[in-house]
Amino acid sequence: AAGVIQSPRHLIKEKRETATLKCYPIPRHDTVYWYQQGPGQDPQFLISFYEKMQSDKGSIPDRFSAQQFSDYHSELNMSSLELGDSALYFCASSLGVTDTQYFGPGTRLTVL
Amino acid sequence: AQSVTQLGSHVSVSEGALVLLRCNYSSSVPPYLFWYVQYPNQGLQLLLKYTSAATLVKGINGFEAEFKKSETSFHLTKPSAHMSDAAEYFCAVSEKGSSASKIIFGSGTRLSIRP
């Protein structure tokens, strides 16, 4: 079965650079979620979208923004990167807002 | 606010022994509860979920968990550990019925299996 696709899988950036992470949900899923997992930490919710509208917001820095497009894929834009942004970024998708979330493999971002 | 507490950041059992990973939750509304597993350098895989049907939930790889409202617990068990079970396990909670419910994860329990 098709799973959540995230790209790139690995990304290395310098401080103050920008990064864009992409998430392609499972076909027909209309809800996407972004989570950040720091080294040795549990995943922390950043933001979610349902039917292309932001539906919930967590601990997402103002330097980050995200959107969901008409084909339901989502992009997380990160600017003025800091060393502390180095983490594994997961996207999850679900069919409807209360369905089970299925996670992608993650994008590992390293900020040097 | 919702939260989950996982007791024990590291659990070590012998191969073939019972696995018990403890999780207690706090929620002001009926919760959805989950167990996810994360193998090294990999994503999160759903093991099982509780959504108010049967209180004993069976998942993949021989794992199961029992929802006990009186104890606010959702402990994960497996009768006989296998070497391939070594991983990080996260208990998680989300609000039932709310829009695009975010998942709140516990701090994780690393399971090690001794030969």
PDB file of C-alpha atoms in Angstrom:
ATOM      1  CA  ALA A   1       0.000   0.000   0.000  1.00  0.00           C
ATOM      2  CA  ALA A   2       1.119   3.534  -0.712  1.00  0.00           C
ATOM      3  CA  GLY A   3       2.613   5.379   2.227  1.00  0.00           C
ATOM      4  CA  VAL A   4       3.393   8.961   3.121  1.00  0.00           C
ATOM      5  CA  ILE A   5       6.299  10.266   1.062  1.00  0.00           C
ATOM      6  CA  GLN A   6       8.683  12.890   2.348  1.00  0.00           C
ATOM      7  CA  SER A   7      11.424  14.627   0.461  1.00  0.00           C
ATOM      8  CA  PRO A   8      14.226  15.087   0.771  1.00  0.00           C
ATOM      9  CA  ARG A   9      15.149  12.340   3.220  1.00  0.00           C
ATOM     10  CA  HIS A  10      18.271  14.165   4.302  1.00  0.00           C
ATOM     11  CA  LEU A  11      19.129  17.853   4.140  1.00  0.00           C
ATOM     12  CA  ILE A  12      22.192  19.766   5.266  1.00  0.00           C
ATOM     13  CA  LYS A  13      22.019  23.528   5.562  1.00  0.00           C
ATOM     14  CA  GLU A  14      24.101  26.334   7.006  1.00  0.00           C
ATOM     15  CA  LYS A  15      22.869  28.693   9.732  1.00  0.00           C
ATOM     16  CA  ARG A  16      20.599  31.468   8.453  1.00  0.00           C
ATOM     17  CA  GLU A  17      19.776  29.532   5.286  1.00  0.00           C
ATOM     18  CA  THR A  18      16.281  28.436   4.284  1.00  0.00           C
ATOM     19  CA  ALA A  19      14.901  24.953   3.760  1.00  0.00           C
ATOM     20  CA  THR A  20      11.740  23.509   2.248  1.00  0.00           C
ATOM     21  CA  LEU A  21      10.466  20.094   3.258  1.00  0.00           C
ATOM     22  CA  LYS A  22       7.816  18.358   1.213  1.00  0.00           C
ATOM     23  CA  CYS A  23       5.163  15.838   2.198  1.00  0.00           C
ATOM     24  CA  TYR A  24       2.974  13.775  -0.086  1.00  0.00           C
ATOM     25  CA  PRO A  25       0.122  12.160   1.849  1.00  0.00           C
ATOM     26  CA  ILE A  26      -1.376   8.760   1.257  1.00  0.00           C
ATOM     27  CA  PRO A  27      -3.728   8.985  -1.757  1.00  0.00           C
ATOM     28  CA  ARG A  28      -7.172  10.355  -0.788  1.00  0.00           C
ATOM     29  CA  HIS A  29      -5.940  11.555   2.594  1.00  0.00           C
ATOM     30  CA  ASP A  30      -6.984  15.158   3.104  1.00  0.00           C
ATOM     31  CA  THR A  31      -5.267  15.978   6.396  1.00  0.00           C
ATOM     32  CA  VAL A  32      -1.560  16.439   7.004  1.00  0.00           C
ATOM     33  CA  TYR A  33       0.395  17.035  10.178  1.00  0.00           C
ATOM     34  CA  TRP A  34       3.987  18.111  10.799  1.00  0.00           C
ATOM     35  CA  TYR A  35       6.043  16.998  13.781  1.00  0.00           C
ATOM     36  CA  GLN A  36       9.593  17.781  14.881  1.00  0.00           C
ATOM     37  CA  GLN A  37      11.716  15.232  16.742  1.00  0.00           C
ATOM     38  CA  GLY A  38      14.934  16.553  18.232  1.00  0.00           C
ATOM     39  CA  PRO A  39      17.807  14.208  19.114  1.00  0.00           C
ATOM     40  CA  GLY A  40      16.680  11.842  21.859  1.00  0.00           C
ATOM     41  CA  GLN A  41      13.337  13.629  22.117  1.00  0.00           C
ATOM     42  CA  ASP A  42       9.736  12.650  21.500  1.00  0.00           C
ATOM     43  CA  PRO A  43       8.009  14.074  18.423  1.00  0.00           C
ATOM     44  CA  GLN A  44       6.454  17.504  18.961  1.00  0.00           C
ATOM     45  CA  PHE A  45       3.460  18.687  16.947  1.00  0.00           C
ATOM     46  CA  LEU A  46       4.093  21.717  14.764  1.00  0.00           C
ATOM     47  CA  ILE A  47       1.057  22.346  12.570  1.00  0.00           C
ATOM     48  CA  SER A  48      -1.750  20.604  10.696  1.00  0.00           C
ATOM     49  CA  PHE A  49      -3.949  21.195   7.671  1.00  0.00           C
ATOM     50  CA  TYR A  50      -7.362  19.860   6.746  1.00  0.00           C
ATOM     51  CA  GLU A  51      -8.708  20.416   3.253  1.00  0.00           C
ATOM     52  CA  LYS A  52      -5.985  22.977   2.564  1.00  0.00           C
ATOM     53  CA  MET A  53      -6.817  25.096   5.605  1.00  0.00           C
ATOM     54  CA  GLN A  54      -4.691  25.306   8.724  1.00  0.00           C
ATOM     55  CA  SER A  55      -6.548  23.402  11.417  1.00  0.00           C
ATOM     56  CA  ASP A  56      -4.256  23.414  14.423  1.00  0.00           C
ATOM     57  CA  LYS A  57      -0.988  24.985  15.440  1.00  0.00           C
ATOM     58  CA  GLY A  58       1.538  23.769  17.956  1.00  0.00           C
ATOM     59  CA  SER A  59       5.006  24.833  18.890  1.00  0.00           C
ATOM     60  CA  ILE A  60       5.996  26.065  15.461  1.00  0.00           C
ATOM     61  CA  PRO A  61       8.486  28.955  15.407  1.00  0.00           C
ATOM     62  CA  ASP A  62       7.495  32.139  13.576  1.00  0.00           C
ATOM     63  CA  ARG A  63      10.426  31.468  11.223  1.00  0.00           C
ATOM     64  CA  PHE A  64       8.566  28.429   9.931  1.00  0.00           C
ATOM     65  CA  SER A  65       5.515  28.432   7.703  1.00  0.00           C
ATOM     66  CA  ALA A  66       3.585  25.697   5.974  1.00  0.00           C
ATOM     67  CA  GLN A  67       0.780  25.204   3.546  1.00  0.00           C
ATOM     68  CA  GLN A  68      -1.262  22.481   1.934  1.00  0.00           C
ATOM     69  CA  PHE A  69      -1.827  22.595  -1.808  1.00  0.00           C
ATOM     70  CA  SER A  70      -4.768  21.634  -3.999  1.00  0.00           C
ATOM     71  CA  ASP A  71      -3.343  18.142  -4.529  1.00  0.00           C
ATOM     72  CA  TYR A  72      -3.112  17.832  -0.698  1.00  0.00           C
ATOM     73  CA  HIS A  73       0.649  17.744  -0.570  1.00  0.00           C
ATOM     74  CA  SER A  74       2.194  20.011   2.007  1.00  0.00           C
ATOM     75  CA  GLU A  75       5.391  22.015   2.308  1.00  0.00           C
ATOM     76  CA  LEU A  76       7.131  23.200   5.455  1.00  0.00           C
ATOM     77  CA  ASN A  77       9.249  26.299   4.848  1.00  0.00           C
ATOM     78  CA  MET A  78      11.958  27.093   7.334  1.00  0.00           C
ATOM     79  CA  SER A  79      13.901  30.357   7.249  1.00  0.00           C
ATOM     80  CA  SER A  80      16.825  31.787   9.200  1.00  0.00           C
ATOM     81  CA  LEU A  81      17.812  28.294  10.225  1.00  0.00           C
ATOM     82  CA  GLU A  82      19.402  27.828  13.631  1.00  0.00           C
ATOM     83  CA  LEU A  83      21.539  25.018  14.991  1.00  0.00           C
ATOM     84  CA  GLY A  84      18.629  24.008  17.198  1.00  0.00           C
ATOM     85  CA  ASP A  85      16.475  23.326  14.166  1.00  0.00           C
ATOM     86  CA  SER A  86      18.508  20.179  13.509  1.00  0.00           C
ATOM     87  CA  ALA A  87      15.980  17.406  13.929  1.00  0.00           C
ATOM     88  CA  LEU A  88      13.931  14.734  12.253  1.00  0.00           C
ATOM     89  CA  TYR A  89      10.810  16.240  10.711  1.00  0.00           C
ATOM     90  CA  PHE A  90       7.875  13.905  10.270  1.00  0.00           C
ATOM     91  CA  CYS A  91       4.800  14.371   8.190  1.00  0.00           C
ATOM     92  CA  ALA A  92       1.693  12.326   8.871  1.00  0.00           C
ATOM     93  CA  SER A  93      -1.548  12.071   6.954  1.00  0.00           C
ATOM     94  CA  SER A  94      -5.064  10.896   7.690  1.00  0.00           C
ATOM     95  CA  LEU A  95      -8.419  10.564   5.981  1.00  0.00           C
ATOM     96  CA  GLY A  96     -10.539  13.063   7.809  1.00  0.00           C
ATOM     97  CA  VAL A  97      -9.662  14.817  10.975  1.00  0.00           C
ATOM     98  CA  THR A  98     -10.230  11.981  13.414  1.00  0.00           C
ATOM     99  CA  ASP A  99      -8.756   9.086  11.486  1.00  0.00           C
ATOM    100  CA  THR A 100      -5.493   7.371  12.363  1.00  0.00           C
ATOM    101  CA  GLN A 101      -2.383   9.315  11.425  1.00  0.00           C
ATOM    102  CA  TYR A 102       0.142   7.478   9.282  1.00  0.00           C
ATOM    103  CA  PHE A 103       3.671   8.766   9.464  1.00  0.00           C
ATOM    104  CA  GLY A 104       6.211   9.230   6.730  1.00  0.00           C
ATOM    105  CA  PRO A 105       9.863   8.184   7.068  1.00  0.00           C
ATOM    106  CA  GLY A 106      10.920  11.694   8.039  1.00  0.00           C
ATOM    107  CA  THR A 107      13.375  14.263   6.751  1.00  0.00           C
ATOM    108  CA  ARG A 108      16.575  14.576   8.739  1.00  0.00           C
ATOM    109  CA  LEU A 109      17.651  18.209   8.746  1.00  0.00           C
ATOM    110  CA  THR A 110      21.151  19.074   9.878  1.00  0.00           C
ATOM    111  CA  VAL A 111      22.045  22.730  10.369  1.00  0.00           C
ATOM    112  CA  LEU A 112      25.770  23.456  10.491  1.00  0.00           C
TER     113      LEU A 112
ATOM    114  CA  ALA B   1      -4.670  19.469  28.522  1.00  0.00           C
ATOM    115  CA  GLN B   2      -3.790  16.005  27.441  1.00  0.00           C
ATOM    116  CA  SER B   3      -0.601  14.201  28.290  1.00  0.00           C
ATOM    117  CA  VAL B   4       0.920  10.756  28.547  1.00  0.00           C
ATOM    118  CA  THR B   5       3.555   9.542  30.948  1.00  0.00           C
ATOM    119  CA  GLN B   6       5.727   6.583  30.112  1.00  0.00           C
ATOM    120  CA  LEU B   7       7.258   4.919  33.136  1.00  0.00           C
ATOM    121  CA  GLY B   8      10.821   3.889  32.460  1.00  0.00           C
ATOM    122  CA  SER B   9      12.921   5.416  29.731  1.00  0.00           C
ATOM    123  CA  HIS B  10      14.711   2.122  29.224  1.00  0.00           C
ATOM    124  CA  VAL B  11      13.432  -1.430  29.667  1.00  0.00           C
ATOM    125  CA  SER B  12      15.574  -4.512  29.150  1.00  0.00           C
ATOM    126  CA  VAL B  13      14.167  -8.040  28.951  1.00  0.00           C
ATOM    127  CA  SER B  14      15.512 -11.423  27.929  1.00  0.00           C
ATOM    128  CA  GLU B  15      14.523 -12.965  24.639  1.00  0.00           C
ATOM    129  CA  GLY B  16      11.350 -14.981  25.201  1.00  0.00           C
ATOM    130  CA  ALA B  17      10.364 -13.035  28.320  1.00  0.00           C
ATOM    131  CA  LEU B  18       7.263 -10.921  28.831  1.00  0.00           C
ATOM    132  CA  VAL B  19       7.435  -7.346  27.591  1.00  0.00           C
ATOM    133  CA  LEU B  20       5.570  -4.730  29.634  1.00  0.00           C
ATOM    134  CA  LEU B  21       5.833  -1.051  28.742  1.00  0.00           C
ATOM    135  CA  ARG B  22       3.852   1.272  30.979  1.00  0.00           C
ATOM    136  CA  CYS B  23       1.828   4.294  29.933  1.00  0.00           C
ATOM    137  CA  ASN B  24      -0.556   6.484  31.891  1.00  0.00           C
ATOM    138  CA  TYR B  25      -2.620   9.178  30.282  1.00  0.00           C
ATOM    139  CA  SER B  26      -4.336  12.358  31.325  1.00  0.00           C
ATOM    140  CA  SER B  27      -7.269  13.697  29.349  1.00  0.00           C
ATOM    141  CA  SER B  28     -10.324  15.782  30.154  1.00  0.00           C
ATOM    142  CA  VAL B  29     -12.244  14.208  27.287  1.00  0.00           C
ATOM    143  CA  PRO B  30     -12.459  10.618  26.041  1.00  0.00           C
ATOM    144  CA  PRO B  31      -9.123   9.962  24.406  1.00  0.00           C
ATOM    145  CA  TYR B  32      -7.777   8.117  21.465  1.00  0.00           C
ATOM    146  CA  LEU B  33      -4.669   6.232  22.591  1.00  0.00           C
ATOM    147  CA  PHE B  34      -1.849   4.863  20.473  1.00  0.00           C
ATOM    148  CA  TRP B  35       1.396   2.983  20.655  1.00  0.00           C
ATOM    149  CA  TYR B  36       3.982   3.737  17.992  1.00  0.00           C
ATOM    150  CA  VAL B  37       7.320   2.001  17.442  1.00  0.00           C
ATOM    151  CA  GLN B  38      10.426   3.636  16.027  1.00  0.00           C
ATOM    152  CA  TYR B  39      13.363   1.552  14.865  1.00  0.00           C
ATOM    153  CA  PRO B  40      16.762   3.258  14.686  1.00  0.00           C
ATOM    154  CA  ASN B  41      16.910   5.948  12.010  1.00  0.00           C
ATOM    155  CA  GLN B  42      13.416   5.157  10.856  1.00  0.00           C
ATOM    156  CA  GLY B  43       9.942   6.676  11.012  1.00  0.00           C
ATOM    157  CA  LEU B  44       7.074   5.991  13.368  1.00  0.00           C
ATOM    158  CA  GLN B  45       5.031   2.865  12.811  1.00  0.00           C
ATOM    159  CA  LEU B  46       1.611   2.428  14.374  1.00  0.00           C
ATOM    160  CA  LEU B  47       1.496  -0.662  16.592  1.00  0.00           C
ATOM    161  CA  LEU B  48      -2.090  -0.337  17.782  1.00  0.00           C
ATOM    162  CA  LYS B  49      -4.763   2.172  18.723  1.00  0.00           C
ATOM    163  CA  TYR B  50      -7.683   2.464  21.133  1.00  0.00           C
ATOM    164  CA  THR B  51     -10.751   4.356  19.951  1.00  0.00           C
ATOM    165  CA  SER B  52     -13.377   3.272  22.523  1.00  0.00           C
ATOM    166  CA  ALA B  53     -14.342  -0.055  21.042  1.00  0.00           C
ATOM    167  CA  ALA B  54     -12.853  -3.077  22.828  1.00  0.00           C
ATOM    168  CA  THR B  55     -10.682  -2.222  25.821  1.00  0.00           C
ATOM    169  CA  LEU B  56      -8.165  -4.918  24.888  1.00  0.00           C
ATOM    170  CA  VAL B  57      -6.543  -3.891  21.643  1.00  0.00           C
ATOM    171  CA  LYS B  58      -4.437  -6.228  19.557  1.00  0.00           C
ATOM    172  CA  GLY B  59      -1.772  -4.820  17.324  1.00  0.00           C
ATOM    173  CA  ILE B  60       0.933  -5.931  14.965  1.00  0.00           C
ATOM    174  CA  ASN B  61       3.915  -8.129  15.827  1.00  0.00           C
ATOM    175  CA  GLY B  62       2.093  -9.824  18.713  1.00  0.00           C
ATOM    176  CA  PHE B  63       1.674  -6.683  20.818  1.00  0.00           C
ATOM    177  CA  GLU B  64      -1.482  -5.770  22.677  1.00  0.00           C
ATOM    178  CA  ALA B  65      -2.596  -3.071  25.090  1.00  0.00           C
ATOM    179  CA  GLU B  66      -5.436  -2.775  27.559  1.00  0.00           C
ATOM    180  CA  PHE B  67      -7.299   0.469  28.194  1.00  0.00           C
ATOM    181  CA  LYS B  68      -8.128   0.795  31.896  1.00  0.00           C
ATOM    182  CA  LYS B  69     -10.127   3.931  32.560  1.00  0.00           C
ATOM    183  CA  SER B  70     -10.089   3.455  36.335  1.00  0.00           C
ATOM    184  CA  GLU B  71      -6.292   3.424  36.299  1.00  0.00           C
ATOM    185  CA  THR B  72      -5.909   5.864  33.367  1.00  0.00           C
ATOM    186  CA  SER B  73      -3.479   3.370  31.894  1.00  0.00           C
ATOM    187  CA  PHE B  74      -2.740   1.910  28.491  1.00  0.00           C
ATOM    188  CA  HIS B  75       0.145  -0.481  29.064  1.00  0.00           C
ATOM    189  CA  LEU B  76       1.704  -2.344  26.140  1.00  0.00           C
ATOM    190  CA  THR B  77       2.487  -6.050  26.456  1.00  0.00           C
ATOM    191  CA  LYS B  78       3.889  -8.911  24.443  1.00  0.00           C
ATOM    192  CA  PRO B  79       4.048 -12.441  25.872  1.00  0.00           C
ATOM    193  CA  SER B  80       7.410 -13.386  24.404  1.00  0.00           C
ATOM    194  CA  ALA B  81      10.081 -10.884  23.356  1.00  0.00           C
ATOM    195  CA  HIS B  82      11.998 -11.298  20.136  1.00  0.00           C
ATOM    196  CA  MET B  83      15.322  -9.738  19.276  1.00  0.00           C
ATOM    197  CA  SER B  84      13.626  -7.785  16.492  1.00  0.00           C
ATOM    198  CA  ASP B  85      11.457  -5.981  19.076  1.00  0.00           C
ATOM    199  CA  ALA B  86      14.395  -3.825  20.147  1.00  0.00           C
ATOM    200  CA  ALA B  87      13.302  -0.274  19.370  1.00  0.00           C
ATOM    201  CA  GLU B  88      11.916   2.937  20.861  1.00  0.00           C
ATOM    202  CA  TYR B  89       8.241   2.795  21.809  1.00  0.00           C
ATOM    203  CA  PHE B  90       6.033   5.853  22.138  1.00  0.00           C
ATOM    204  CA  CYS B  91       2.675   6.015  23.846  1.00  0.00           C
ATOM    205  CA  ALA B  92       0.492   8.811  22.489  1.00  0.00           C
ATOM    206  CA  VAL B  93      -2.886  10.451  22.972  1.00  0.00           C
ATOM    207  CA  SER B  94      -5.184  12.616  20.914  1.00  0.00           C
ATOM    208  CA  GLU B  95      -8.581  14.152  21.557  1.00  0.00           C
ATOM    209  CA  LYS B  96     -11.553  12.237  20.292  1.00  0.00           C
ATOM    210  CA  GLY B  97     -13.761  14.128  17.942  1.00  0.00           C
ATOM    211  CA  SER B  98     -11.805  17.360  17.642  1.00  0.00           C
ATOM    212  CA  SER B  99     -10.684  18.736  14.335  1.00  0.00           C
ATOM    213  CA  ALA B 100      -7.374  17.546  12.959  1.00  0.00           C
ATOM    214  CA  SER B 101      -6.360  16.248  16.353  1.00  0.00           C
ATOM    215  CA  LYS B 102      -2.688  16.564  17.048  1.00  0.00           C
ATOM    216  CA  ILE B 103      -0.994  13.627  18.683  1.00  0.00           C
ATOM    217  CA  ILE B 104       0.803  14.187  21.958  1.00  0.00           C
ATOM    218  CA  PHE B 105       3.611  11.738  22.499  1.00  0.00           C
ATOM    219  CA  GLY B 106       5.153  10.418  25.662  1.00  0.00           C
ATOM    220  CA  SER B 107       8.877  10.652  26.159  1.00  0.00           C
ATOM    221  CA  GLY B 108       9.446   7.152  24.841  1.00  0.00           C
ATOM    222  CA  THR B 109      10.736   3.878  26.242  1.00  0.00           C
ATOM    223  CA  ARG B 110      13.736   2.203  24.709  1.00  0.00           C
ATOM    224  CA  LEU B 111      13.300  -1.565  24.712  1.00  0.00           C
ATOM    225  CA  SER B 112      16.430  -3.715  24.692  1.00  0.00           C
ATOM    226  CA  ILE B 113      16.347  -7.494  24.281  1.00  0.00           C
ATOM    227  CA  ARG B 114      19.030  -9.643  25.904  1.00  0.00           C
ATOM    228  CA  PRO B 115      19.968 -12.886  24.108  1.00  0.00           C
TER     229      PRO B 115
END
